[in-house]
mmCIF file of C-alpha atoms and ligand atoms in Angstrom:
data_model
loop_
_atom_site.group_PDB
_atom_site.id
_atom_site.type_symbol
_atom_site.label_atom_id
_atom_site.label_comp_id
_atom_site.label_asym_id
_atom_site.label_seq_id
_atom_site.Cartn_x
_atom_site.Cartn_y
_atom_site.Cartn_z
ATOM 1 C CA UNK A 1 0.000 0.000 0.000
ATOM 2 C CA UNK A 2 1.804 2.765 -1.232
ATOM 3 C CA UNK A 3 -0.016 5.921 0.667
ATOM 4 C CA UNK A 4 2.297 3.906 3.794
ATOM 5 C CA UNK A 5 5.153 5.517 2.720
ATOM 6 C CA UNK A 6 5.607 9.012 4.302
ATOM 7 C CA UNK A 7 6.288 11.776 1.749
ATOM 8 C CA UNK A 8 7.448 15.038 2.752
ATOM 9 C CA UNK A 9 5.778 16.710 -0.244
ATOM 10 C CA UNK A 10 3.119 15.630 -2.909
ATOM 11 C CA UNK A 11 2.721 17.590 -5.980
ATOM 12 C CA UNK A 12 0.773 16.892 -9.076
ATOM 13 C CA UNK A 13 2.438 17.100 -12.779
ATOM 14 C CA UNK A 14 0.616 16.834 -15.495
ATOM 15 C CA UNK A 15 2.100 16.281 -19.048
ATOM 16 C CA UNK A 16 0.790 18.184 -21.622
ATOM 17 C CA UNK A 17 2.014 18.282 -25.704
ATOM 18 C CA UNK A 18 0.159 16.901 -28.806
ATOM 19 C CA UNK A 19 -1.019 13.398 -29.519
ATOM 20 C CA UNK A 20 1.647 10.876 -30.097
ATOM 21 C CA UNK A 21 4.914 12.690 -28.857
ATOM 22 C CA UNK A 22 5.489 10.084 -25.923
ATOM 23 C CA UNK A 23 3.479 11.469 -22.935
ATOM 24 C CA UNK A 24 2.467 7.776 -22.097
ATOM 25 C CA UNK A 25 5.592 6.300 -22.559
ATOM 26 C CA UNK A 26 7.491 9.045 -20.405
ATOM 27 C CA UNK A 27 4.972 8.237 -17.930
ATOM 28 C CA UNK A 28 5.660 4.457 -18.011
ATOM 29 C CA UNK A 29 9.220 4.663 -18.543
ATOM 30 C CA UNK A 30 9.031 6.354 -14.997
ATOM 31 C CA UNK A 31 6.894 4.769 -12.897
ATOM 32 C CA UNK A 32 7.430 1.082 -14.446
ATOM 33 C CA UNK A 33 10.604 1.681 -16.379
ATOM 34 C CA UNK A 34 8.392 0.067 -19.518
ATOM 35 C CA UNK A 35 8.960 0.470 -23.225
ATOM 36 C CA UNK A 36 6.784 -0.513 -25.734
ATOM 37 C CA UNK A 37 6.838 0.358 -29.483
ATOM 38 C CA UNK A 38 3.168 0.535 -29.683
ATOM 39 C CA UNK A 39 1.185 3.254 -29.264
ATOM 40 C CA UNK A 40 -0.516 3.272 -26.312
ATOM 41 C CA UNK A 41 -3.735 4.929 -26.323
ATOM 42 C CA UNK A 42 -4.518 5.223 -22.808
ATOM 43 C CA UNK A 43 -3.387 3.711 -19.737
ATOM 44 C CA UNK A 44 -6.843 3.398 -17.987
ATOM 45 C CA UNK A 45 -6.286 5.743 -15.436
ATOM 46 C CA UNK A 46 -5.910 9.762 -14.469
ATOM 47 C CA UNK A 47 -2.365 9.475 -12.465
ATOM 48 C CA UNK A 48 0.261 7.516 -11.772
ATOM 49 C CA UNK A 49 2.487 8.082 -8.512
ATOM 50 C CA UNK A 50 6.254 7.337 -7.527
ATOM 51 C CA UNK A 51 8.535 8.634 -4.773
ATOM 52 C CA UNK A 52 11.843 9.965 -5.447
ATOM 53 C CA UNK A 53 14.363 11.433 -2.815
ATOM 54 C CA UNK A 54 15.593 14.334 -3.176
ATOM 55 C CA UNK A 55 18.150 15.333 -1.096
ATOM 56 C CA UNK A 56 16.728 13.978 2.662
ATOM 57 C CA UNK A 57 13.267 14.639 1.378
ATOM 58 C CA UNK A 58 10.912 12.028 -0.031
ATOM 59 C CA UNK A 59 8.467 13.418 -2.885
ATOM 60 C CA UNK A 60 5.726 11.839 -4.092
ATOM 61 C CA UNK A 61 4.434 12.660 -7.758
ATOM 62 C CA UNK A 62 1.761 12.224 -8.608
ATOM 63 C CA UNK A 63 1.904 12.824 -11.984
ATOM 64 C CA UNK A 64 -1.136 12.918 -14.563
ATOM 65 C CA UNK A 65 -1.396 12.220 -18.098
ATOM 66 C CA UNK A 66 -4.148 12.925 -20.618
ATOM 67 C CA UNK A 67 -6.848 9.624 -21.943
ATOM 68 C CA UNK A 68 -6.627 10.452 -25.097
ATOM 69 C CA UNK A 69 -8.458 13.822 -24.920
ATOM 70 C CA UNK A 70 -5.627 15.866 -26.760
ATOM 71 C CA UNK A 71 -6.664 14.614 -30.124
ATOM 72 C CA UNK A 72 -10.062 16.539 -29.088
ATOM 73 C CA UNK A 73 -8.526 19.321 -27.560
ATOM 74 C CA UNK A 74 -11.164 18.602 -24.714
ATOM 75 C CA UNK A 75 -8.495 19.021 -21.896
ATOM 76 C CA UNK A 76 -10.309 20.293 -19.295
ATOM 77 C CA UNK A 77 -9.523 22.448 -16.301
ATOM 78 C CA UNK A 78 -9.630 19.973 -13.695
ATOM 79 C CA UNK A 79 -6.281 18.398 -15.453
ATOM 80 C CA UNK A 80 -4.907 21.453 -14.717
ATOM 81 C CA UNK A 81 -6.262 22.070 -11.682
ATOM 82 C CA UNK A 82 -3.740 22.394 -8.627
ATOM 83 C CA UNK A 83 -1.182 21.551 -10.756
ATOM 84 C CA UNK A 84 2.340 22.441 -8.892
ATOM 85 C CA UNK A 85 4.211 21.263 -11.990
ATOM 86 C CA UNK A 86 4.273 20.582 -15.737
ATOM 87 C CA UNK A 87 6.446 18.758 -18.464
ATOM 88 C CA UNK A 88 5.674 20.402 -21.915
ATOM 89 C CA UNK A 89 6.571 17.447 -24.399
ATOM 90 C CA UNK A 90 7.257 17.645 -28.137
ATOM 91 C CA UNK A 91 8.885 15.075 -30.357
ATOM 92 C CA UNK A 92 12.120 16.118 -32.282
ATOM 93 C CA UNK A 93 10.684 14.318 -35.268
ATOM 94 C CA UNK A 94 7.634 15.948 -35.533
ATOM 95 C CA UNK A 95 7.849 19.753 -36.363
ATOM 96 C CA UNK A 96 4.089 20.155 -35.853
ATOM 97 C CA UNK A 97 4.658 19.056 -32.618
ATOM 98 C CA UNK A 98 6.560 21.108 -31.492
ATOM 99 C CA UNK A 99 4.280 24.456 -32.724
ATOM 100 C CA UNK A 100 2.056 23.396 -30.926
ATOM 101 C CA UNK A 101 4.128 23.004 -27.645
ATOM 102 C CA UNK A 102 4.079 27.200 -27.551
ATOM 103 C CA UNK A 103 0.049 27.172 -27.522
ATOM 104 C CA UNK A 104 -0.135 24.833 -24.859
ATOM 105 C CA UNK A 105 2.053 26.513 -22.884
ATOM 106 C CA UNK A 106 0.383 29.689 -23.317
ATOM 107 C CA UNK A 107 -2.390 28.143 -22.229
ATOM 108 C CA UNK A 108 -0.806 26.728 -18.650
ATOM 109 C CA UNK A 109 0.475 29.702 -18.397
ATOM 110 C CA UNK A 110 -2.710 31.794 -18.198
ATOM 111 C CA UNK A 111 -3.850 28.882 -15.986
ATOM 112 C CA UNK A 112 -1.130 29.446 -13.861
ATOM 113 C CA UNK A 113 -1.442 33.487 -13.809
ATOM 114 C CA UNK A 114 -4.896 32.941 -11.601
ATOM 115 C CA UNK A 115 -3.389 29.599 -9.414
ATOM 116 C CA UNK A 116 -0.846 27.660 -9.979
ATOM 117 C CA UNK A 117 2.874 28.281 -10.083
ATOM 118 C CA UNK A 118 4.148 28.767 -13.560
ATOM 119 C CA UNK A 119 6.745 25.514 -13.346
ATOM 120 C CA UNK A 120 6.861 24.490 -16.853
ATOM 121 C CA UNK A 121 9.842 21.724 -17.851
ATOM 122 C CA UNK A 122 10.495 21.834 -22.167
ATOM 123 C CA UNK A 123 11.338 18.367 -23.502
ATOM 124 C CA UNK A 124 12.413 17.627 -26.796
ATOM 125 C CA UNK A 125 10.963 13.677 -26.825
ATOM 126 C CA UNK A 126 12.787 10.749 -29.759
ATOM 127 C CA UNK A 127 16.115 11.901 -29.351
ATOM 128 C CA UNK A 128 17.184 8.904 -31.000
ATOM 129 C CA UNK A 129 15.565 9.673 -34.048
ATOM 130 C CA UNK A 130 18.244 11.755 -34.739
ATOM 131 C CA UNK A 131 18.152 10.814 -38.578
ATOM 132 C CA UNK A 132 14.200 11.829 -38.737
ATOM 133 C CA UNK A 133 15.152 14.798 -36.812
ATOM 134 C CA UNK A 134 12.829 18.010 -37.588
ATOM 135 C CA UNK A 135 13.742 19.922 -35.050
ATOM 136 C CA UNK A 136 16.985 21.313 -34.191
ATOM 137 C CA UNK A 137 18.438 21.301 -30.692
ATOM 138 C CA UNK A 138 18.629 25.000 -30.923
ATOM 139 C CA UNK A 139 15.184 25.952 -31.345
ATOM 140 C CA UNK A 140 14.137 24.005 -28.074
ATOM 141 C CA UNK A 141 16.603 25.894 -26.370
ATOM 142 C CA UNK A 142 15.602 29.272 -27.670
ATOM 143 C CA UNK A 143 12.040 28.626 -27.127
ATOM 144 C CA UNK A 144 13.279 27.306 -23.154
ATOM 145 C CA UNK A 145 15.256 30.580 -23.168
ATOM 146 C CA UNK A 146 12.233 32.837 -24.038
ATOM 147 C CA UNK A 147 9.937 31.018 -20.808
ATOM 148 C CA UNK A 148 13.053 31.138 -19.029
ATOM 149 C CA UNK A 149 12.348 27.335 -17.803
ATOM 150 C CA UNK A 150 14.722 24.176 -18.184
ATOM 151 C CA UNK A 151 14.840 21.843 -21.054
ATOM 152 C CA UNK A 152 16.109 18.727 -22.056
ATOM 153 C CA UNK A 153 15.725 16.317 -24.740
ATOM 154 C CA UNK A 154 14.623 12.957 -23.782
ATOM 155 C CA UNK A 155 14.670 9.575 -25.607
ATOM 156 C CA UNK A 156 12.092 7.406 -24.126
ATOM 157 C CA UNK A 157 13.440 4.471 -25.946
ATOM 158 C CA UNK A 158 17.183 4.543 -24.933
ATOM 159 C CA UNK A 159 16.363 5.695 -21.414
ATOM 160 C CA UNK A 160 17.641 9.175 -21.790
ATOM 161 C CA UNK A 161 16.772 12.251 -19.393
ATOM 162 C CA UNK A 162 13.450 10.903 -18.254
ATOM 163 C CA UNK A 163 14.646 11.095 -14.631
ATOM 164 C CA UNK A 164 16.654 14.110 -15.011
ATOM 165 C CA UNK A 165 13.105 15.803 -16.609
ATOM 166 C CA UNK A 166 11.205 14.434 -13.558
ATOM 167 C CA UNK A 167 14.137 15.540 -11.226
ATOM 168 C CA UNK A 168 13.642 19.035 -12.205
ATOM 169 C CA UNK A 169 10.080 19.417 -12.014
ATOM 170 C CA UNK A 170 10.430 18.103 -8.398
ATOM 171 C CA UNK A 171 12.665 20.462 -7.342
ATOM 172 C CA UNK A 172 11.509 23.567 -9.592
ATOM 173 C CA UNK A 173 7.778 22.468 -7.320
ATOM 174 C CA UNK A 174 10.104 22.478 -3.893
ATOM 175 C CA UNK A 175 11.445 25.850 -4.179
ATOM 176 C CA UNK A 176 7.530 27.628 -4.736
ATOM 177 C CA UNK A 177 6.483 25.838 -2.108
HETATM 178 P P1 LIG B 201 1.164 10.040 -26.386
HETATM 179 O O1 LIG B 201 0.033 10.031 -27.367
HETATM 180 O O2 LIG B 201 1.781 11.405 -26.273
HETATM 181 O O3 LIG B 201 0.795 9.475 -25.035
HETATM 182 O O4 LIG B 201 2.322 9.109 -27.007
HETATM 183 P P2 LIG B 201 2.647 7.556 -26.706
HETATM 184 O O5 LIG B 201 3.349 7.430 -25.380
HETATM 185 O O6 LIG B 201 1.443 6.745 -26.930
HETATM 186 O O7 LIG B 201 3.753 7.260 -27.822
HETATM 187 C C1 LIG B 201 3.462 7.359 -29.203
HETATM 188 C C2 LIG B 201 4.466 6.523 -29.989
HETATM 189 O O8 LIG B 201 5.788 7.070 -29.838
HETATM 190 C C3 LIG B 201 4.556 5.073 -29.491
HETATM 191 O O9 LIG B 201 4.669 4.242 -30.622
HETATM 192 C C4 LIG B 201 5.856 5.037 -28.688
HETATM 193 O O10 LIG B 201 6.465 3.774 -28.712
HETATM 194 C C5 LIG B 201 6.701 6.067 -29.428
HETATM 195 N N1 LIG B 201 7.739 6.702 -28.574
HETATM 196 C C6 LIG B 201 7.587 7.281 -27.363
HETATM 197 N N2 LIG B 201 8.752 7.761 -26.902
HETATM 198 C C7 LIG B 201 9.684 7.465 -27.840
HETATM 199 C C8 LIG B 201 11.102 7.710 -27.955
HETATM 200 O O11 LIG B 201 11.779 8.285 -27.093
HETATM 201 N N3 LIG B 201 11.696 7.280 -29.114
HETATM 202 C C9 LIG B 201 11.009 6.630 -30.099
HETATM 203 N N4 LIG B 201 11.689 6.252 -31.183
HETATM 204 N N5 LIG B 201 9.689 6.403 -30.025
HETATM 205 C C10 LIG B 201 9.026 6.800 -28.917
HETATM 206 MG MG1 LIG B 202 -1.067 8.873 -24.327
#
């Protein structure tokens, strides 16, 4: 029973970014430390939760990913809702993707103008598709640069930064709290 373990924080991160960039799989590759070359439509429920340490503090996540509802741009507010952190996901092979990573921002942003702390992580998803890459390295970092908010690119696949991107959302949520 996993609510036995004593946290010292709890915070909520959603993931947010268009269908098909890797939310799911960043999700799993987290909390089960899964791969799977399919796409995974949903995984059947709102949130998943681990506990890292970080430093002598233990944090539990609990972090949230979208059913589906991003092909329908029918995210609602209660995704959002008390979020204390985000991961803003694109894939590096998908140059649609990653315009629409700014307009989803915006949007958490105005979200988190009324409520929430404005604690937004930029990852650059499929690193290893190097060859199929559409997006240049540099352009994530600008675009980080311009938020003023980490960024990393992540490979799912090869097990690449998916801590690290977790790692900073954790402690990004510590120092607002
Ligand atoms: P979501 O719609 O954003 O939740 O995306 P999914 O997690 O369902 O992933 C969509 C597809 O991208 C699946 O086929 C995954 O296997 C694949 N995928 C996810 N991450 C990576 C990655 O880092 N590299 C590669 N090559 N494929 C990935
Ligand atoms: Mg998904």
């Amino acid at each position: 029973p996993k609510d036995l373990v004593h946290s010292d924080y709890k915070f909520k991160i959603i993931l947010i970014g268009d269908a098909a960039v890797g939310k799911t799989s960043f999700l799993l590759r987290f909390t089960e430390n899964k791969f799977t070359e399919d796409h995974l439509a949903t995984i059947g429920v709102d949130f998943q939760s681990k506990c890292l340490s970080f430093g002598k503090k233990i944090i539990k996540l609990q972090i949230w990913d979208t059913a589906g509802q991003e092909r329908f741009r029918s995210i609602t507010r209660s995704y959002y809702k008390n979020s204390h952190g985000c991961l803003a996901i694109y894939d590096i092979s998908d140059e649609s993707s990653f315009e629409k990573i700014k307009e989803l921002i915006e949007y958490y942003k105005e979200e988190s103008e009324a409520r929430l702390p404005f604690n937004v992580i930029l990852i650059g998803n499929k690193s290893d598709l190097d060859l199929d890459r559409h997006v240049p390295t540099l352009k994530g970092k600008m675009l980080a640069e311009e938020y003023g908010i980490p960024f990393f690119e992540t490979s799912v696949k090869n097990d690449q930064n998916v801590d690290e991107a977790f790692m900073a959302v954790a402690g990004e949520a510590i120092k607002s709290t």
